[in-house]
Coordinates of C-alpha atoms and ligand atoms in Angstrom, one line a residue:
X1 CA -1.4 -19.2 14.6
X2 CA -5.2 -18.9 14.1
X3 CA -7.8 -22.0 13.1
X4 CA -8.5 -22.0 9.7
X5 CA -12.2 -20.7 9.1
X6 CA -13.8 -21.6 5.8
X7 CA -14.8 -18.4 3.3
X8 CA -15.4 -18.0 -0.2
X9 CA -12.9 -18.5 -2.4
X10 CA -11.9 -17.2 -6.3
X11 CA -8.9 -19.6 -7.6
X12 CA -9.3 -17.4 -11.0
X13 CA -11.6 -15.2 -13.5
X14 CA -13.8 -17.2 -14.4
X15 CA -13.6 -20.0 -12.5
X16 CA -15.9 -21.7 -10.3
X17 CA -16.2 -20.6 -6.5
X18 CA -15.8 -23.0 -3.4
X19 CA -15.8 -22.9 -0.2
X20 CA -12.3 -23.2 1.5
X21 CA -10.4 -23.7 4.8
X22 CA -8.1 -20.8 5.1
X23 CA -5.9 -19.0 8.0
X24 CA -5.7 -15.6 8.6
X25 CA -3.2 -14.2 10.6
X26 CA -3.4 -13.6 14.4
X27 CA -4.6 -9.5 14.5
X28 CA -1.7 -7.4 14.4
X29 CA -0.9 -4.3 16.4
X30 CA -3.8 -1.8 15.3
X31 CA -6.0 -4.5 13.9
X32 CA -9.1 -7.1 14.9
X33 CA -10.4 -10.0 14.4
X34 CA -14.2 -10.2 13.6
X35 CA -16.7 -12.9 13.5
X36 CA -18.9 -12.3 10.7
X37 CA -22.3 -12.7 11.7
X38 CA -24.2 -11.5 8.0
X39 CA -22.4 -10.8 4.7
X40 CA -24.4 -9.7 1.6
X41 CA -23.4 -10.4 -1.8
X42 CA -22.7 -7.4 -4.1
X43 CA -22.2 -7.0 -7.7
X44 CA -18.7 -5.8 -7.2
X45 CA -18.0 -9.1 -5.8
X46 CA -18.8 -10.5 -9.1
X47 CA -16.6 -7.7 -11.0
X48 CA -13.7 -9.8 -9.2
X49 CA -14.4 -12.7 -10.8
X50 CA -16.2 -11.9 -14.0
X51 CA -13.3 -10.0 -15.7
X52 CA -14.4 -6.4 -15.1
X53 CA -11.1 -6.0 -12.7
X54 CA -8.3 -7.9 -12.1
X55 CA -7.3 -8.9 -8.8
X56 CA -4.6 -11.7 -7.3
X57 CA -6.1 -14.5 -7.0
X58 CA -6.7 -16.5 -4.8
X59 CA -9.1 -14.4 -3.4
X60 CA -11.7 -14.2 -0.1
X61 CA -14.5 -12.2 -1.5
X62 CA -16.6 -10.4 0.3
X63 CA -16.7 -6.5 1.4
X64 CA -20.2 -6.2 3.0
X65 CA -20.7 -7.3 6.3
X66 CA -21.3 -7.4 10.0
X67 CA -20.4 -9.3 12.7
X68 CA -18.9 -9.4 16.4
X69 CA -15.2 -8.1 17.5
X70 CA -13.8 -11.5 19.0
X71 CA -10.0 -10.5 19.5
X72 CA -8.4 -7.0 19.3
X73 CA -4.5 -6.2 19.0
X74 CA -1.6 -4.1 20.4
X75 CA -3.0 -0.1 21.0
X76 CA -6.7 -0.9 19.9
X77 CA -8.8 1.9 21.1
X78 CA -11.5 2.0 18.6
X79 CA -13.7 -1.2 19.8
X80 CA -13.4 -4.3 22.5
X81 CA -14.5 -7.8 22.3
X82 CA -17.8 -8.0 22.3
X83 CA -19.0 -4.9 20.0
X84 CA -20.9 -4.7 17.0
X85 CA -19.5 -3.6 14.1
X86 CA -20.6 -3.3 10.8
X87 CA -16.9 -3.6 8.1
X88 CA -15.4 -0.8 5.8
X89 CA -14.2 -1.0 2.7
X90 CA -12.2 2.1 2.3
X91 CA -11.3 3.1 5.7
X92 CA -10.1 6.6 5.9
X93 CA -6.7 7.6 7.3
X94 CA -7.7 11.3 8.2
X95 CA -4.5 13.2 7.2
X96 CA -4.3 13.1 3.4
X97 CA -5.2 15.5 1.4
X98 CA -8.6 14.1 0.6
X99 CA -9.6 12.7 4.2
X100 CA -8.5 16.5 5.0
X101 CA -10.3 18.4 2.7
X102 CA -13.6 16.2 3.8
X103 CA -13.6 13.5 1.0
X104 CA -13.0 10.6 3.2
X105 CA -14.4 8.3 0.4
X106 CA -11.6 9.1 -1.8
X107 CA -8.9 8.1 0.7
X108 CA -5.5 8.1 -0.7
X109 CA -4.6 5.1 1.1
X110 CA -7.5 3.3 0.0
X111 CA -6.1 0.0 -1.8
X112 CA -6.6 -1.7 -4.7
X113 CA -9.5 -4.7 -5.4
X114 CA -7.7 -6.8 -2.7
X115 CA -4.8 -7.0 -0.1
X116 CA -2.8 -10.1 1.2
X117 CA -3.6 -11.8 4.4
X118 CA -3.0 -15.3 5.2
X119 CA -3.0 -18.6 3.2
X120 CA -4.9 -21.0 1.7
X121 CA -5.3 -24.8 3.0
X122 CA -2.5 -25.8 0.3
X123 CA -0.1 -23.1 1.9
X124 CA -0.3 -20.8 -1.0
X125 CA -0.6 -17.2 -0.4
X126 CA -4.2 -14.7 0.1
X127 CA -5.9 -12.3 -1.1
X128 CA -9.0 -10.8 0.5
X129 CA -11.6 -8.4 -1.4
X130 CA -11.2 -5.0 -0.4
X131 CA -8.9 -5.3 2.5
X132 CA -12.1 -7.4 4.1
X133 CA -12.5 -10.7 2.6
X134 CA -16.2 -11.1 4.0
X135 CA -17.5 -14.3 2.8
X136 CA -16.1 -15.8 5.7
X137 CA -16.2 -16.8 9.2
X138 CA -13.8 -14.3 10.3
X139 CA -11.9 -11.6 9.2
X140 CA -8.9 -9.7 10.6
X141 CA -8.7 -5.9 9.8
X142 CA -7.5 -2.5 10.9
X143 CA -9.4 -1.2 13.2
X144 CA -10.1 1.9 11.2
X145 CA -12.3 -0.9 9.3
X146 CA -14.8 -1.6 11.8
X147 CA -17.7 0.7 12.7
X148 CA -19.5 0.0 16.1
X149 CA -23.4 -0.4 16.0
X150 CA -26.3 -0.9 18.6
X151 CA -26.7 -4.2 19.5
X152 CA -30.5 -4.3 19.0
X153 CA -29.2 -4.2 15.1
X154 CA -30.4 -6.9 12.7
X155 CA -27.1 -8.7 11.7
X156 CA -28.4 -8.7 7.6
X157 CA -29.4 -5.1 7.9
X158 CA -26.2 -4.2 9.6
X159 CA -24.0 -5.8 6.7
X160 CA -26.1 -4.2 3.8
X161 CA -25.1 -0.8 5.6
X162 CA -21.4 -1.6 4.7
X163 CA -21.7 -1.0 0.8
X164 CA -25.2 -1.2 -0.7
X165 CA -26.9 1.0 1.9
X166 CA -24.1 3.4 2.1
X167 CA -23.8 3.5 -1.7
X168 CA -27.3 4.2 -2.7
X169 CA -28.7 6.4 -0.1
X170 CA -24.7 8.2 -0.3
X171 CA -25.6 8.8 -3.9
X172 CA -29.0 10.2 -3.2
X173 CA -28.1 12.3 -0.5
X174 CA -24.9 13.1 -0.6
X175 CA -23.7 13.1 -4.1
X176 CA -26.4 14.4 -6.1
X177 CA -28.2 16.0 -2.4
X178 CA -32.1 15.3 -4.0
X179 CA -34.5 17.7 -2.9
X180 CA -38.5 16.9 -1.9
X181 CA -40.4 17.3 -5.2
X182 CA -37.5 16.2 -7.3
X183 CA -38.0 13.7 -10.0
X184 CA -35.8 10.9 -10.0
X185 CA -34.9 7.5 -12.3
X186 CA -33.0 5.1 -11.0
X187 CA -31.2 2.8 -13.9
X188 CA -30.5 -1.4 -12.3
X189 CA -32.7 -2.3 -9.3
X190 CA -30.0 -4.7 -7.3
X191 CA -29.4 -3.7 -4.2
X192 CA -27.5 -0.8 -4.8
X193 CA -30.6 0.1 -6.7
X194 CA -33.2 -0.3 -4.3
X195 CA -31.3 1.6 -1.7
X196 CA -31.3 4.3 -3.9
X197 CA -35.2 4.2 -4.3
X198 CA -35.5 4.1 -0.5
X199 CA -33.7 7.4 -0.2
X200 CA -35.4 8.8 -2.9
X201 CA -38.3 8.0 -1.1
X202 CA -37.5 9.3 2.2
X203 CA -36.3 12.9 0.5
X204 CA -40.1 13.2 -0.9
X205 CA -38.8 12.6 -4.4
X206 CA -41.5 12.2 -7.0
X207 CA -42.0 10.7 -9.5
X208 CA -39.9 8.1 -8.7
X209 CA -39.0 5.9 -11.4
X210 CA -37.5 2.6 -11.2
X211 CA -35.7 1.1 -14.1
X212 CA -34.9 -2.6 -14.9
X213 CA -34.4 -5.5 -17.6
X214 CA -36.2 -7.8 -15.6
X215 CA -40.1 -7.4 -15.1
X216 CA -39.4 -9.5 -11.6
X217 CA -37.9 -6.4 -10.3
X218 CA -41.0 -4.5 -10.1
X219 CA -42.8 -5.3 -7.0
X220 CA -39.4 -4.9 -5.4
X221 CA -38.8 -1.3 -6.9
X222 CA -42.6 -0.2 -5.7
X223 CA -41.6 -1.9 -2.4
X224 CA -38.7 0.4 -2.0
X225 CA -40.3 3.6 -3.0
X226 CA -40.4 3.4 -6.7
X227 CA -43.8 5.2 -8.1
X228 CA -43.4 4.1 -11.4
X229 CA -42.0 0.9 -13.0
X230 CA -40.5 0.8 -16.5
X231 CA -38.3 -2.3 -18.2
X232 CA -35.4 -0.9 -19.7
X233 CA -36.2 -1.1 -23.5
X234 CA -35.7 1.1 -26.8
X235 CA -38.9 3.3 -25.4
X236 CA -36.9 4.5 -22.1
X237 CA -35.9 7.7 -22.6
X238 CA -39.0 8.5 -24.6
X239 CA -41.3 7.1 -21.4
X240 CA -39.3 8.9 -18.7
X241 CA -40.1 12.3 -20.5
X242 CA -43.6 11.5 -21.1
X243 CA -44.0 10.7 -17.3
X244 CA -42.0 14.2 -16.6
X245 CA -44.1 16.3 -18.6
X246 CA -41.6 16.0 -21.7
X247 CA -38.5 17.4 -19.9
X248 CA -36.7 14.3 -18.2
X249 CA -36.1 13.7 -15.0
X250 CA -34.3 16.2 -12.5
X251 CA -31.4 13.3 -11.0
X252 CA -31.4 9.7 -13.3
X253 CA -29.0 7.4 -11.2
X254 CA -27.0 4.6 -13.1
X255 CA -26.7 1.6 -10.8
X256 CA -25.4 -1.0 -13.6
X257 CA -22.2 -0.2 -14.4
X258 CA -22.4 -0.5 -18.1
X259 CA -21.4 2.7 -20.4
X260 CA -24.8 1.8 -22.2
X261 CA -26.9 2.8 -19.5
X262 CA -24.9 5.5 -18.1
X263 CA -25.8 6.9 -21.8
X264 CA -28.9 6.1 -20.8
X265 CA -29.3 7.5 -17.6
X266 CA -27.9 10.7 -19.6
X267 CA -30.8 10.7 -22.2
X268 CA -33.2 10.3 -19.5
X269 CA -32.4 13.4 -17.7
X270 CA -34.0 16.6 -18.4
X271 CA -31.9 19.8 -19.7
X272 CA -29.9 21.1 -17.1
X273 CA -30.2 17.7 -14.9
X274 CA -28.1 15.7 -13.2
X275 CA -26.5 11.8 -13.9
X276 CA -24.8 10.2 -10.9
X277 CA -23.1 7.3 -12.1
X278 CA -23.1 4.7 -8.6
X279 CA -22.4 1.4 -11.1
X280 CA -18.8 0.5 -11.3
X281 CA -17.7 -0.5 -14.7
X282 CA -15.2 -2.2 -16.6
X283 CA -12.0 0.2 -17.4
X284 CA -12.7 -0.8 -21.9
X285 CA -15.9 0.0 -21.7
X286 CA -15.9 3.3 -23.2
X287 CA -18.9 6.1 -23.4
X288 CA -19.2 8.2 -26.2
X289 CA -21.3 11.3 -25.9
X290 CA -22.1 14.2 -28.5
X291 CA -19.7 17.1 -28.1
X292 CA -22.9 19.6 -29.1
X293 CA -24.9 17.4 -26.7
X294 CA -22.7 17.8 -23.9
X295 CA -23.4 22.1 -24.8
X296 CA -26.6 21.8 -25.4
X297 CA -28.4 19.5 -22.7
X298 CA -26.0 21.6 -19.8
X299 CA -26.4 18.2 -18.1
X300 CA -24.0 17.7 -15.1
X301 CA -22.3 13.8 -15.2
X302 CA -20.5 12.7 -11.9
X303 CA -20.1 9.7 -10.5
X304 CA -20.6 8.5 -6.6
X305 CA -17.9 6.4 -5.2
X306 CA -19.4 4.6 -1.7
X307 CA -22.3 7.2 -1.6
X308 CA -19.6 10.0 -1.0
X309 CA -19.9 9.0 2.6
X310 CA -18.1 9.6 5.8
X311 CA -19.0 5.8 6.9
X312 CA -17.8 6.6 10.8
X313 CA -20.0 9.0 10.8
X314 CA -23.2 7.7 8.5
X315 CA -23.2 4.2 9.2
X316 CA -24.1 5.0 12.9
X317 CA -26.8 7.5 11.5
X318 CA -28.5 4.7 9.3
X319 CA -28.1 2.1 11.9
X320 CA -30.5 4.6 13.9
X321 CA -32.7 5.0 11.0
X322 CA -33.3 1.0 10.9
X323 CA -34.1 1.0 14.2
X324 CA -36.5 3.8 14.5
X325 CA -38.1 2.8 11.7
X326 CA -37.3 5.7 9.3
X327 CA -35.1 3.4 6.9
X328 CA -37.2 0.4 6.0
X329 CA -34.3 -2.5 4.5
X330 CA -36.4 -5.5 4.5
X331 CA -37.2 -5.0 0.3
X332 CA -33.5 -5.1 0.1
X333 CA -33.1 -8.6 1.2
X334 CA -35.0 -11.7 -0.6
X335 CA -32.7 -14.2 0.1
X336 CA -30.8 -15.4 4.0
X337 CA -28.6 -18.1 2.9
X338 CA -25.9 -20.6 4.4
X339 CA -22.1 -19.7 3.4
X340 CA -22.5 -22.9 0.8
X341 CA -25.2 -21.7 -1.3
X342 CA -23.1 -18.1 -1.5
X343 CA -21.8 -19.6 -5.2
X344 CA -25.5 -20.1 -6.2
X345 CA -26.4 -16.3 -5.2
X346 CA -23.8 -15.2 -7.6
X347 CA -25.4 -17.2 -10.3
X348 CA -29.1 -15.7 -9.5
X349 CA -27.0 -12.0 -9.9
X350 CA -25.7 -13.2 -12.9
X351 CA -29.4 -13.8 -13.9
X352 CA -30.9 -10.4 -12.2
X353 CA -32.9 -12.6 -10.1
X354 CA -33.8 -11.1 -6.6
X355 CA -32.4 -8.6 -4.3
X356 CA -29.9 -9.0 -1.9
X357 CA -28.4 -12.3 -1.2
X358 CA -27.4 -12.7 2.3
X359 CA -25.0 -15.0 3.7
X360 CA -26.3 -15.7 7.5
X361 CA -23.6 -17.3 9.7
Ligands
LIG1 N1 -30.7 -1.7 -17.9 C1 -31.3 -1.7 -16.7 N2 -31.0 -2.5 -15.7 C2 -30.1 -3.4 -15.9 C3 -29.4 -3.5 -17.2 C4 -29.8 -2.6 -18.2 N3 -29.2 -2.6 -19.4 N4 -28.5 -4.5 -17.1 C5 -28.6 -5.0 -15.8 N5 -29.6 -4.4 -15.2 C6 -30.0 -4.6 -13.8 C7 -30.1 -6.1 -13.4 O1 -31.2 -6.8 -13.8 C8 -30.0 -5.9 -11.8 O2 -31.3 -5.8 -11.3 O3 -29.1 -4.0 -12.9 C9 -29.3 -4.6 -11.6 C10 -27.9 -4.8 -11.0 O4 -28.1 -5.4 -9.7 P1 -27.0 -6.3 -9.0 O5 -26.3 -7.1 -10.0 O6 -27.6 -6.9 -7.8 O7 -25.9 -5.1 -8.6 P2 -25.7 -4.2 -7.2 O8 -25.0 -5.1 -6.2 O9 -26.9 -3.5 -6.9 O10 -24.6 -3.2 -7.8 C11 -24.9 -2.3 -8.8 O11 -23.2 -0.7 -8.2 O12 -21.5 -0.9 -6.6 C12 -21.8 -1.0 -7.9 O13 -20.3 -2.7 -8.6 C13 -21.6 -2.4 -8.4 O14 -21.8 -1.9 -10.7 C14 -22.5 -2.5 -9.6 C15 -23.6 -1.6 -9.2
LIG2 ZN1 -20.4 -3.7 -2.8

């Protein structure tokens, strides 16, 4: 039987978060322990709690992380004590039909908001976020979960690779493949957000036009890439043409998670564009668009689920791109923070307040 190691906990929707003892189970044939060196907080982690899904509780969040292998089990071949890795969410098992026909990122054997693993301090059973449960000291996975790294990486880079990394610069890249000269919005500047500037960026994008409620997020946005700035008011759609000489923007990325600004993101996007939803919303909220519109605008509407990555292969290509300079994270991050004031970064993400939060262990 393994210590217990303290994480973050959900008893419930809506209630508050704590920090508790819990015990995973000794790795498993197949499986690892890590030691979670950085985890960042995501908005998904708050779509656990908030109502937007609904997982077991209670529940280790957490999906976005990185940290050192400390224990491997039975037929391990993948990693050793010792390595680097940065975490998966949605490991891919190679043989279905989607792993076959080279969408990894829509696994078939992908699971639902949270698995069981271990128990609680009062012996009741748990629930970790995304097969991962990262807001914690340690976590025990498949190996198919862990990704090695250099490692010369910096921990809180290495764990925003994990999600907000691979889902913004996936969507850019991969999903929606923008090309230089390309004009771009991107709709919620979290870190999801900002990732997506920084590819935009990097593919010689322009203009490049960063989208928010909060005012505060515009020095963030222009230190990501953005090249304009524009609060997210009834003017939006009317602004992004005039900046696009009246057409609308080539690619408008959604990065909320809200059918109103996916509808926005739509209107913002010039005839014949392209909307790449990367926000995950809640299942009621419904989006209503105009049958003739739909015609009319020949607008395509997809959505990007984990950048439509192959995260075996990509996270080791970012991890390069950190370290030679070519994919600058640092914007992402405005606040490194102790595993106790992890509740406190949900409530400034509540409030749209900085970038990414960080939990440093
Ligand atoms: N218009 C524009 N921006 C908005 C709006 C709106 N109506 N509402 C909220 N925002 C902004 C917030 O101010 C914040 O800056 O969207 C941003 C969201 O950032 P985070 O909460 O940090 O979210 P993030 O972790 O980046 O995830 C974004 O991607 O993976 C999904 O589940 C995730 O749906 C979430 C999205
Ligand atoms: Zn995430």
């Amino acid at each position: 039987m393994s210590a217990p190691v303290r994480a973050l906990v959900a008893r419930g929707t809506g209630r508050d978060l704590a920090i508790e003892q819990v015990t995973l189970p000794p790795p498993a044939a197949g499986e690892v322990r890590v030691r979670i060196r950085a985890a960042g907080v995501c908005h998904s982690d708050l779509s656990m709690v908030n109502g937007t899904l609904a997982p077991p509780f209670p529940l280790v969040l957490g999906h976005e992380a990185a940290g050192v292998v400390t224990e491997v089990g039975d037929g391990v071949d993948r990693v050793t004590a010792g390595d680097h890795v940065v975490l998966n969410w949605a490991p891919a098992c190679r043989q279905c039909w989607f792993c076959r026909h080279d969408e990894p990122w829509l696994c078939a054997s992908s699971g639902g908001p949270a698995v069981a693993r271990g128990h609680t301090e009062d012996g009741v059973p748990l629930h970790v976020t995304l097969g991962l449960g990262a807001l914690a000291q340690e976590v025990v996975v498949p190996q198919a979960a862990v990704i090695p790294v250099p490692d010369a990486l910096p921990w809180a880079q290495a764990a925003l690779l994990g999600c907000a990394v691979l889902t913004g610069v996936g969507a850019v890249r991969n999903t929606a493949a923008v090309a230089a000269g390309d004009s771009v919005a991107v709709i919620g500047l979290g870190g999801v957000g900002l990732a997506a500037l920084t590819a935009a960026r990097t593919a010689g994008a322009g203009p490049i036009i960063a989208v928010d409620v909060s005012s505060a997020k515009a020095a963030l946005a222009r230190a990501a890439g953005a090249t304009e700035f524009l609060l997210a008011d009834d003017r939006l759609s009317k602004s992004i043409r005039e900046l696009t000489e009246g057409r609308g923007v080539d690619h408008a990325f959604e990065c909320v998670g809200r059918a109103a600004t996916i509808r926005t993101a739509w209107r913002s996007a010039r005839r014949g564009g392209h909307v790449t939803v990367v926000g995950m919303g809640a299942r009621d909220d419904e989006l209503t668009l105009g049958a003739l519109d739909i015609f009319h605008s020949a607008r395509t509407l997809r959505s990007s689920v984990y950048g439509s990555s192959d995260p075996d292969r990509e996270v080791p290509e970012l991890a390069r791109a950190v370290l030679d300079g070519s994919l600058e994270l640092a914007p992402l991050i405005t606040d490194r923070i102790g595993l106790d004031a992890a509740p406190a970064a949900f409530d400034r993400m509540i409030r749209g307040e900085g970038a990414r939060s960080v939990v440093v262990f």
